[in-house]
PDB file of C-alpha atoms and ligand atoms in Angstrom:
ATOM      1  CA  PHE A  95      82.823 121.409  96.141  1.00 48.00           C
ATOM      2  CA  LEU A  96      84.946 118.699  97.684  1.00 53.00           C
ATOM      3  CA  GLU A  97      83.487 116.311 100.150  1.00 62.00           C
ATOM      4  CA  HIS A  98      84.863 113.261 101.777  1.00 77.00           C
ATOM      5  CA  PHE A  99      83.489 110.180 100.111  1.00 90.00           C
ATOM      6  CA  ASN A 100      82.076 107.704 102.597  1.00 95.00           C
ATOM      7  CA  TRP A 101      82.060 104.064 101.483  1.00 97.00           C
ATOM      8  CA  ASP A 102      79.914 102.865 104.393  1.00 96.00           C
ATOM      9  CA  SER A 103      76.993 105.088 103.573  1.00 95.00           C
ATOM     10  CA  TYR A 104      77.516 104.675  99.845  1.00 96.00           C
ATOM     11  CA  LEU A 105      77.342 100.882 100.098  1.00 97.00           C
ATOM     12  CA  LYS A 106      74.296 101.073 102.319  1.00 97.00           C
ATOM     13  CA  GLU A 107      72.499 103.573 100.160  1.00 93.00           C
ATOM     14  CA  THR A 108      73.263 101.742  96.939  1.00 94.00           C
ATOM     15  CA  GLY A 109      72.473  98.380  98.491  1.00 97.00           C
ATOM     16  CA  SER A 110      75.724  97.022  97.151  1.00 97.00           C
ATOM     17  CA  GLN A 111      78.522  94.809  98.384  1.00 97.00           C
ATOM     18  CA  ALA A 112      82.219  95.508  98.571  1.00 98.00           C
ATOM     19  CA  ALA A 113      84.360  92.962  96.752  1.00 98.00           C
ATOM     20  CA  PRO A 114      85.805  90.605  99.406  1.00 98.00           C
ATOM     21  CA  PRO A 115      89.479  91.575  99.920  1.00 97.00           C
ATOM     22  CA  HIS A 116      90.636  88.014  99.191  1.00 97.00           C
ATOM     23  CA  CYS A 117      89.464  88.477  95.586  1.00 98.00           C
ATOM     24  CA  LEU A 118      92.156  91.101  95.033  1.00 98.00           C
ATOM     25  CA  ARG A 119      95.893  90.881  94.593  1.00 98.00           C
ATOM     26  CA  GLN A 120      96.640  93.410  97.330  1.00 98.00           C
ATOM     27  CA  SER A 121      98.016  93.057 100.835  1.00 98.00           C
ATOM     28  CA  ARG A 122      95.369  93.019 103.540  1.00 96.00           C
ATOM     29  CA  ILE A 123      97.525  95.558 105.362  1.00 97.00           C
ATOM     30  CA  PRO A 124      98.842  97.964 102.718  1.00 98.00           C
ATOM     31  CA  PRO A 125     102.656  98.089 102.598  1.00 98.00           C
ATOM     32  CA  SER A 126     104.326 101.114 104.162  1.00 98.00           C
ATOM     33  CA  ASN A 127     105.789 103.592 101.735  1.00 98.00           C
ATOM     34  CA  ASP A 128     109.368 104.228 102.878  1.00 98.00           C
ATOM     35  CA  PHE A 129     110.570 105.837  99.642  1.00 98.00           C
ATOM     36  CA  LYS A 130     111.500 109.477  99.408  1.00 98.00           C
ATOM     37  CA  VAL A 131     111.271 111.869  96.513  1.00 98.00           C
ATOM     38  CA  SER A 132     114.425 111.886  94.338  1.00 98.00           C
ATOM     39  CA  MET A 133     115.462 108.335  95.244  1.00 98.00           C
ATOM     40  CA  LYS A 134     116.526 106.208  92.297  1.00 98.00           C
ATOM     41  CA  LEU A 135     115.608 102.631  91.496  1.00 98.00           C
ATOM     42  CA  GLU A 136     115.285 100.217  88.602  1.00 98.00           C
ATOM     43  CA  ALA A 137     111.945  99.930  86.809  1.00 98.00           C
ATOM     44  CA  HIS A 138     110.592  98.125  83.799  1.00 98.00           C
ATOM     45  CA  ASP A 139     109.864 100.633  81.047  1.00 98.00           C
ATOM     46  CA  PRO A 140     106.044 100.653  80.823  1.00 97.00           C
ATOM     47  CA  ARG A 141     106.293 101.304  77.081  1.00 95.00           C
ATOM     48  CA  ASN A 142     108.853  98.578  76.510  1.00 94.00           C
ATOM     49  CA  VAL A 143     108.427  96.116  79.351  1.00 91.00           C
ATOM     50  CA  THR A 144     111.363  93.873  78.531  1.00 93.00           C
ATOM     51  CA  SER A 145     113.814  96.673  79.278  1.00 97.00           C
ATOM     52  CA  VAL A 146     114.898  97.668  82.746  1.00 98.00           C
ATOM     53  CA  CYS A 147     115.683 101.364  83.187  1.00 98.00           C
ATOM     54  CA  ILE A 148     116.727 103.800  85.885  1.00 98.00           C
ATOM     55  CA  ALA A 149     113.795 105.662  87.390  1.00 98.00           C
ATOM     56  CA  THR A 150     113.540 108.519  89.850  1.00 98.00           C
ATOM     57  CA  VAL A 151     110.822 108.884  92.469  1.00 98.00           C
ATOM     58  CA  ILE A 152     109.066 112.118  91.483  1.00 98.00           C
ATOM     59  CA  GLY A 153     106.246 111.843  93.996  1.00 98.00           C
ATOM     60  CA  ILE A 154     104.714 109.711  96.730  1.00 98.00           C
ATOM     61  CA  THR A 155     101.011 108.985  96.876  1.00 97.00           C
ATOM     62  CA  GLY A 156      99.732 106.455  99.391  1.00 97.00           C
ATOM     63  CA  ALA A 157     101.420 103.105  98.765  1.00 98.00           C
ATOM     64  CA  ARG A 158     102.373 104.241  95.263  1.00 98.00           C
ATOM     65  CA  LEU A 159     105.312 106.023  93.676  1.00 98.00           C
ATOM     66  CA  ARG A 160     105.189 108.483  90.835  1.00 98.00           C
ATOM     67  CA  LEU A 161     108.140 107.495  88.675  1.00 98.00           C
ATOM     68  CA  ARG A 162     110.008 109.073  85.781  1.00 98.00           C
ATOM     69  CA  LEU A 163     112.586 107.212  83.718  1.00 98.00           C
ATOM     70  CA  ASP A 164     115.982 108.939  83.683  1.00 98.00           C
ATOM     71  CA  GLY A 165     116.682 110.294  80.222  1.00 97.00           C
ATOM     72  CA  SER A 166     112.978 110.400  79.391  1.00 97.00           C
ATOM     73  CA  ASP A 167     110.678 113.421  79.268  1.00 95.00           C
ATOM     74  CA  ASN A 168     108.230 114.584  81.907  1.00 95.00           C
ATOM     75  CA  LYS A 169     105.181 113.519  79.865  1.00 95.00           C
ATOM     76  CA  ASN A 170     105.382 109.809  80.565  1.00 96.00           C
ATOM     77  CA  ASP A 171     105.374 109.525  84.342  1.00 97.00           C
ATOM     78  CA  PHE A 172     103.873 106.344  85.704  1.00 98.00           C
ATOM     79  CA  TRP A 173     102.706 105.054  89.062  1.00 98.00           C
ATOM     80  CA  ARG A 174     103.741 101.844  90.813  1.00 98.00           C
ATOM     81  CA  LEU A 175     102.931 100.268  94.147  1.00 98.00           C
ATOM     82  CA  VAL A 176     105.880  99.858  96.511  1.00 98.00           C
ATOM     83  CA  ASP A 177     105.206  96.093  96.330  1.00 98.00           C
ATOM     84  CA  SER A 178     105.125  96.019  92.525  1.00 98.00           C
ATOM     85  CA  SER A 179     107.282  93.435  90.784  1.00 98.00           C
ATOM     86  CA  ASP A 180     108.057  96.123  88.178  1.00 98.00           C
ATOM     87  CA  ILE A 181     110.500  97.888  90.489  1.00 98.00           C
ATOM     88  CA  GLN A 182     113.702  96.786  92.199  1.00 98.00           C
ATOM     89  CA  PRO A 183     116.819  98.230  93.861  1.00 98.00           C
ATOM     90  CA  ILE A 184     119.625  99.552  91.701  1.00 98.00           C
ATOM     91  CA  GLY A 185     122.058  96.743  90.987  1.00 97.00           C
ATOM     92  CA  SER A 186     119.370  94.053  90.660  1.00 98.00           C
ATOM     93  CA  CYS A 187     119.494  94.014  86.880  1.00 98.00           C
ATOM     94  CA  GLU A 188     123.263  93.629  86.771  1.00 96.00           C
ATOM     95  CA  LYS A 189     123.162  90.878  89.416  1.00 97.00           C
ATOM     96  CA  LYS A 190     120.900  88.887  87.122  1.00 96.00           C
ATOM     97  CA  GLY A 191     123.308  89.423  84.237  1.00 97.00           C
ATOM     98  CA  GLY A 192     121.139  92.039  82.538  1.00 97.00           C
ATOM     99  CA  MET A 193     122.000  95.471  81.211  1.00 96.00           C
ATOM    100  CA  LEU A 194     120.241  98.698  82.053  1.00 97.00           C
ATOM    101  CA  GLN A 195     118.568 100.121  78.954  1.00 97.00           C
ATOM    102  CA  PRO A 196     117.804 103.666  77.876  1.00 97.00           C
ATOM    103  CA  PRO A 197     114.068 104.392  78.119  1.00 97.00           C
ATOM    104  CA  LEU A 198     111.922 104.431  75.013  1.00 95.00           C
ATOM    105  CA  GLY A 199     112.187 108.015  73.791  1.00 93.00           C
ATOM    106  CA  PHE A 200     115.660 108.547  75.299  1.00 96.00           C
ATOM    107  CA  GLN A 201     116.221 112.235  74.727  1.00 92.00           C
ATOM    108  CA  MET A 202     119.876 112.010  73.776  1.00 95.00           C
ATOM    109  CA  ASN A 203     121.820 110.267  71.090  1.00 94.00           C
ATOM    110  CA  ALA A 204     121.837 106.525  71.786  1.00 93.00           C
ATOM    111  CA  SER A 205     125.646 106.527  71.772  1.00 96.00           C
ATOM    112  CA  SER A 206     125.676 108.791  74.817  1.00 97.00           C
ATOM    113  CA  TRP A 207     123.729 106.260  76.929  1.00 97.00           C
ATOM    114  CA  PRO A 208     126.717 104.670  78.735  1.00 96.00           C
ATOM    115  CA  MET A 209     128.023 108.062  79.829  1.00 97.00           C
ATOM    116  CA  PHE A 210     124.522 109.262  80.712  1.00 98.00           C
ATOM    117  CA  LEU A 211     124.062 106.165  82.890  1.00 97.00           C
ATOM    118  CA  LEU A 212     127.310 106.805  84.759  1.00 97.00           C
ATOM    119  CA  ARG A 213     126.388 110.427  85.347  1.00 97.00           C
ATOM    120  CA  THR A 214     122.836 109.762  86.415  1.00 97.00           C
ATOM    121  CA  LEU A 215     123.937 107.190  88.999  1.00 97.00           C
ATOM    122  CA  ASN A 216     126.953 109.095  90.237  1.00 97.00           C
ATOM    123  CA  GLY A 217     126.148 110.496  93.667  1.00 95.00           C
ATOM    124  CA  ALA A 218     122.495 109.532  93.334  1.00 97.00           C
ATOM    125  CA  GLU A 219     120.470 108.535  96.359  1.00 98.00           C
ATOM    126  CA  MET A 220     119.523 104.917  95.712  1.00 98.00           C
ATOM    127  CA  ALA A 221     116.383 103.564  97.314  1.00 98.00           C
ATOM    128  CA  PRO A 222     117.459 100.964  99.924  1.00 98.00           C
ATOM    129  CA  ALA A 223     116.323  97.367  99.429  1.00 98.00           C
ATOM    130  CA  THR A 224     114.099  97.616 102.528  1.00 98.00           C
ATOM    131  CA  CYS A 225     111.816 100.054 100.671  1.00 98.00           C
ATOM    132  CA  PHE A 226     110.808  97.359  98.205  1.00 98.00           C
ATOM    133  CA  LYS A 227     108.044  95.118  99.503  1.00 98.00           C
ATOM    134  CA  LYS A 228     107.161  91.638  98.406  1.00 98.00           C
ATOM    135  CA  GLU A 229     104.353  91.414  95.889  1.00 98.00           C
ATOM    136  CA  PRO A 230     101.329  89.606  97.333  1.00 98.00           C
ATOM    137  CA  PRO A 231     100.513  86.226  95.773  1.00 97.00           C
ATOM    138  CA  LYS A 232      97.852  85.813  93.097  1.00 96.00           C
ATOM    139  CA  PRO A 233      94.481  85.117  94.654  1.00 96.00           C
ATOM    140  CA  THR A 234      92.970  81.753  93.749  1.00 89.00           C
ATOM    141  CA  PRO A 235      90.550  81.840  90.854  1.00 94.00           C
ATOM    142  CA  ASN A 236      88.520  84.871  89.932  1.00 97.00           C
ATOM    143  CA  CYS A 237      85.886  85.310  92.622  1.00 97.00           C
ATOM    144  CA  PHE A 238      84.525  88.665  91.496  1.00 98.00           C
ATOM    145  CA  LYS A 239      80.808  88.979  90.868  1.00 98.00           C
ATOM    146  CA  VAL A 240      78.945  91.592  88.854  1.00 98.00           C
ATOM    147  CA  GLY A 241      77.922  94.519  91.054  1.00 98.00           C
ATOM    148  CA  MET A 242      80.755  94.249  93.592  1.00 98.00           C
ATOM    149  CA  LYS A 243      82.307  97.584  94.541  1.00 98.00           C
ATOM    150  CA  LEU A 244      86.006  98.338  94.659  1.00 98.00           C
ATOM    151  CA  GLU A 245      88.558 101.092  94.138  1.00 98.00           C
ATOM    152  CA  ALA A 246      90.306 101.195  90.784  1.00 98.00           C
ATOM    153  CA  ILE A 247      92.919 103.192  88.953  1.00 98.00           C
ATOM    154  CA  ASP A 248      91.554 105.347  86.173  1.00 98.00           C
ATOM    155  CA  ARG A 249      93.865 104.197  83.386  1.00 97.00           C
ATOM    156  CA  LYS A 250      93.282 107.405  81.445  1.00 97.00           C
ATOM    157  CA  ASN A 251      94.367 109.398  84.513  1.00 97.00           C
ATOM    158  CA  PRO A 252      96.500 106.879  86.403  1.00 97.00           C
ATOM    159  CA  TYR A 253      97.145 109.164  89.381  1.00 97.00           C
ATOM    160  CA  LEU A 254      93.423 108.834  90.177  1.00 97.00           C
ATOM    161  CA  ILE A 255      91.858 106.033  92.190  1.00 98.00           C
ATOM    162  CA  CYS A 256      88.078 106.008  91.873  1.00 98.00           C
ATOM    163  CA  PRO A 257      85.049 104.141  93.221  1.00 98.00           C
ATOM    164  CA  ALA A 258      84.238 101.373  90.759  1.00 98.00           C
ATOM    165  CA  THR A 259      81.854  98.499  90.148  1.00 98.00           C
ATOM    166  CA  ILE A 260      82.442  95.125  88.536  1.00 98.00           C
ATOM    167  CA  GLY A 261      80.352  95.408  85.372  1.00 98.00           C
ATOM    168  CA  ASP A 262      81.061  91.979  83.935  1.00 98.00           C
ATOM    169  CA  VAL A 263      83.150  88.887  84.575  1.00 98.00           C
ATOM    170  CA  LYS A 264      84.533  86.696  81.837  1.00 98.00           C
ATOM    171  CA  GLY A 265      87.036  83.934  82.592  1.00 97.00           C
ATOM    172  CA  ASP A 266      89.969  85.514  84.384  1.00 97.00           C
ATOM    173  CA  GLU A 267      88.982  89.033  83.358  1.00 98.00           C
ATOM    174  CA  VAL A 268      86.754  91.593  85.015  1.00 98.00           C
ATOM    175  CA  PHE A 269      85.147  94.688  83.527  1.00 98.00           C
ATOM    176  CA  ILE A 270      85.879  97.765  85.634  1.00 98.00           C
ATOM    177  CA  THR A 271      83.194 100.459  85.455  1.00 98.00           C
ATOM    178  CA  PHE A 272      83.482 103.817  87.214  1.00 98.00           C
ATOM    179  CA  ASP A 273      80.536 105.035  89.247  1.00 97.00           C
ATOM    180  CA  GLY A 274      79.139 108.172  87.700  1.00 96.00           C
ATOM    181  CA  TRP A 275      81.378 108.120  84.658  1.00 95.00           C
ATOM    182  CA  ARG A 276      80.744 107.058  81.093  1.00 92.00           C
ATOM    183  CA  GLY A 277      82.004 103.999  79.303  1.00 95.00           C
ATOM    184  CA  ALA A 278      85.059 105.609  77.804  1.00 96.00           C
ATOM    185  CA  PHE A 279      86.832 105.186  81.155  1.00 97.00           C
ATOM    186  CA  TYR A 280      85.859 101.542  81.623  1.00 98.00           C
ATOM    187  CA  TYR A 281      88.296  98.724  80.976  1.00 98.00           C
ATOM    188  CA  TRP A 282      88.766  94.996  81.128  1.00 98.00           C
ATOM    189  CA  CYS A 283      91.623  93.691  83.249  1.00 98.00           C
ATOM    190  CA  LYS A 284      92.799  90.445  84.791  1.00 98.00           C
ATOM    191  CA  TYR A 285      91.194  89.715  88.149  1.00 98.00           C
ATOM    192  CA  ASP A 286      94.669  89.803  89.739  1.00 98.00           C
ATOM    193  CA  SER A 287      95.548  93.246  88.291  1.00 98.00           C
ATOM    194  CA  ARG A 288      97.517  95.505  90.629  1.00 98.00           C
ATOM    195  CA  ASP A 289      95.351  98.419  89.451  1.00 98.00           C
ATOM    196  CA  ILE A 290      92.328  97.417  91.510  1.00 98.00           C
ATOM    197  CA  PHE A 291      91.950  97.668  95.273  1.00 98.00           C
ATOM    198  CA  PRO A 292      89.519  96.701  97.986  1.00 98.00           C
ATOM    199  CA  VAL A 293      87.055  99.239  99.346  1.00 98.00           C
ATOM    200  CA  GLY A 294      88.861 101.259 102.025  1.00 97.00           C
ATOM    201  CA  TRP A 295      92.315 100.992 100.408  1.00 98.00           C
ATOM    202  CA  CYS A 296      92.781 104.724  99.951  1.00 97.00           C
ATOM    203  CA  ASP A 297      91.632 105.404 103.510  1.00 96.00           C
ATOM    204  CA  LEU A 298      94.346 103.050 104.754  1.00 97.00           C
ATOM    205  CA  THR A 299      97.150 104.265 102.488  1.00 97.00           C
ATOM    206  CA  GLY A 300      96.335 107.958 102.534  1.00 95.00           C
ATOM    207  CA  ASP A 301      95.939 108.022  98.772  1.00 95.00           C
ATOM    208  CA  ALA A 302      93.117 110.295  97.621  1.00 93.00           C
ATOM    209  CA  LEU A 303      89.957 108.462  96.562  1.00 96.00           C
ATOM    210  CA  GLN A 304      88.015 110.463  93.987  1.00 95.00           C
ATOM    211  CA  PRO A 305      84.292 110.873  94.595  1.00 93.00           C
ATOM    212  CA  PRO A 306      81.982 109.213  92.024  1.00 94.00           C
ATOM    213  CA  GLY A 307      81.365 111.264  88.895  1.00 92.00           C
ATOM    214  CA  ASN A 308      78.261 113.280  88.259  1.00 86.00           C
ATOM    215  CA  ASN A 309      77.627 112.251  84.697  1.00 67.00           C
ATOM    216  CA  VAL A 310      74.095 111.243  83.956  1.00 46.00           C
ATOM    217  CA  SER A 311      73.520 108.761  81.215  1.00 45.00           C
ATOM    218  CA  ILE A 312      70.489 106.898  80.067  1.00 38.00           C
ATOM    219  CA  THR A 313      71.416 103.349  79.206  1.00 43.00           C
ATOM    220  CA  LYS A 314      68.419 101.794  77.527  1.00 37.00           C
ATOM    221  CA  THR A 315      69.151  98.114  77.463  1.00 37.00           C
ATOM    222  CA  SER A 316      71.102  96.223  80.024  1.00 39.00           C
ATOM    223  CA  ALA A 317      71.191  92.441  79.798  1.00 39.00           C
ATOM    224  CA  LYS A 318      71.928  92.195  83.487  1.00 43.00           C
ATOM    225  CA  PRO A 319      69.849  94.396  85.732  1.00 42.00           C
ATOM    226  CA  GLN A 320      72.077  96.311  88.087  1.00 44.00           C
ATOM    227  CA  THR A 321      71.617  98.550  91.042  1.00 43.00           C
ATOM    228  CA  SER A 322      71.101 102.117  90.000  1.00 43.00           C
ATOM    229  CA  PRO A 323      72.556 104.203  92.771  1.00 44.00           C
ATOM    230  CA  SER A 324      71.307 107.547  91.496  1.00 46.00           C
ATOM    231  CA  LYS A 325      69.121 108.581  94.422  1.00 44.00           C
ATOM    232  CA  ALA A 326      71.415 107.085  96.986  1.00 44.00           C
ATOM    233  CA  THR A 327      74.482 108.644  95.441  1.00 47.00           C
ATOM    234  CA  ARG A 328      72.727 111.957  95.545  1.00 44.00           C
ATOM    235  CA  ARG A 329      72.144 111.587  99.249  1.00 45.00           C
ATOM    236  CA  SER A 330      75.558 110.170  99.916  1.00 47.00           C
ATOM    237  CA  MET A 331      77.318 113.013  98.181  1.00 44.00           C
ATOM    238  CA  GLN A 332      74.843 115.663  99.360  1.00 39.00           C
ATOM    239  CA  SER A 333      74.752 117.057  95.886  1.00 36.00           C
ATOM    240  CA  PRO A 334      72.800 116.374  92.731  1.00 35.00           C
ATOM    241  CA  HIS A 335      74.906 113.464  91.623  1.00 37.00           C
ATOM    242  CA  LYS A 336      73.743 110.504  89.652  1.00 39.00           C
ATOM    243  CA  SER A 337      75.545 107.339  88.991  1.00 41.00           C
ATOM    244  CA  VAL A 338      75.688 105.347  85.807  1.00 42.00           C
ATOM    245  CA  PRO A 339      74.483 101.786  85.907  1.00 43.00           C
ATOM    246  CA  ALA A 340      77.303  99.632  84.690  1.00 44.00           C
ATOM    247  CA  SER A 341      76.954  98.351  81.180  1.00 47.00           C
ATOM    248  CA  ALA A 342      79.640  96.223  79.657  1.00 48.00           C
ATOM    249  CA  PRO A 343      80.356  95.977  75.967  1.00 53.00           C
ATOM    250  CA  ALA A 344      78.744  92.927  74.435  1.00 46.00           C
ATOM    251  CA  ARG A 345      80.600  89.686  74.945  1.00 44.00           C
ATOM    252  CA  GLY A 346      83.106  88.974  72.259  1.00 41.00           C
ATOM    253  CA  ARG A 347      84.224  92.559  72.014  1.00 42.00           C
ATOM    254  CA  LYS A 348      87.890  93.113  72.499  1.00 42.00           C
ATOM    255  CA  PRO A 349      88.784  93.645  76.152  1.00 42.00           C
ATOM    256  CA  GLY A 350      89.885  97.134  76.964  1.00 39.00           C
ATOM    257  CA  ARG A 351      87.519  98.913  74.598  1.00 40.00           C
ATOM    258  CA  GLY A 352      84.855 100.622  76.622  1.00 39.00           C
ATOM    259  CA  LYS A 353      81.833 101.450  74.553  1.00 38.00           C
ATOM    260  CA  PRO A 354      81.516 105.216  74.559  1.00 38.00           C
ATOM    261  CA  LEU A 355      78.116 106.204  75.854  1.00 41.00           C
ATOM    262  CA  GLY A 356      78.525 109.848  75.043  1.00 40.00           C
ATOM    263  CA  SER A 357      80.865 112.575  76.140  1.00 39.00           C
ATOM    264  CA  THR A 358      83.364 111.627  78.776  1.00 42.00           C
ATOM    265  CA  GLY A 359      83.388 114.766  80.875  1.00 43.00           C
TER     266      GLY A 359
HETATM  267  N1  MLZ B 507      88.247 114.109  82.539  1.00 86.35           N
HETATM  268  C1  MLZ B 507      88.007 114.382  83.913  1.00 86.35           C
HETATM  269  C2  MLZ B 507      88.626 113.359  84.818  1.00 86.35           C
HETATM  270  C3  MLZ B 507      87.822 112.175  84.764  1.00 86.35           C
HETATM  271  C4  MLZ B 507      88.147 111.168  85.828  1.00 86.35           C
HETATM  272  C5  MLZ B 507      87.251 109.991  85.664  1.00 86.35           C
HETATM  273  N2  MLZ B 507      87.643 108.893  86.427  1.00 86.35           N
HETATM  274  C6  MLZ B 507      86.876 107.724  86.220  1.00 86.35           C
HETATM  275  C7  MLZ B 507      88.550 115.686  84.296  1.00 86.35           C
HETATM  276  O1  MLZ B 507      89.404 116.162  83.597  1.00 86.35           O
HETATM  277  O2  MLZ B 507      88.100 116.218  85.279  1.00 86.35           O
END
């Protein structure tokens, strides 16, 4: 089954609050996506962030681009917002006195890089500077509270944006939990991460928001009582769904390590 997920009824039925948009480092009006598939640009290599590489737009999804580094394989695609500071027009690197680098895992002999670069850029359609939007400023200090709802990228499946709940807040980090999914998907991130969005983001950008998961888990102890949206989720999704109450790993655990609560689905 595939049903349209409705935030309004979900929030009502779970008695929860959407994170105020000013808490997030996203534009109030999402930037328009003027890129086209096959355009080329410069991007920081996600696996080697100090190097700037040539990337090709492989796909468009909402305000995001699916990118592939030229000379890399098709197993390491990544997604960036059109207002990400990780991407820039071709020529930007050279203007700043830098050199374009082969991607990590460059498929050819390193000595063939200069020729590969010439060939890959020759006749290529370069994304015009107007496609690149200014990154919004960092919001002032972390104003997230436990229980606030938002939309967040599933870092294990980064093409997916899913309904999420703030499970914990610690300094400038927030613990992202996914409604209806087990802990293995959860992660800590900075409050100004570009991977988290206000409720309604996908509706505005046309990106596909995943419905909450249907995994049922029994979490025995939870230091902070949280809303358990199981009944409401069931109604909201018109199917026997249950949602997992958020439970963050104990304080002091390393950020980014979700405590597995069982199978991940
Ligand atoms: N493993 C699942 C996708 C899970 C998405 C969870 N997002 C929080 C699947 O393959 O269907």
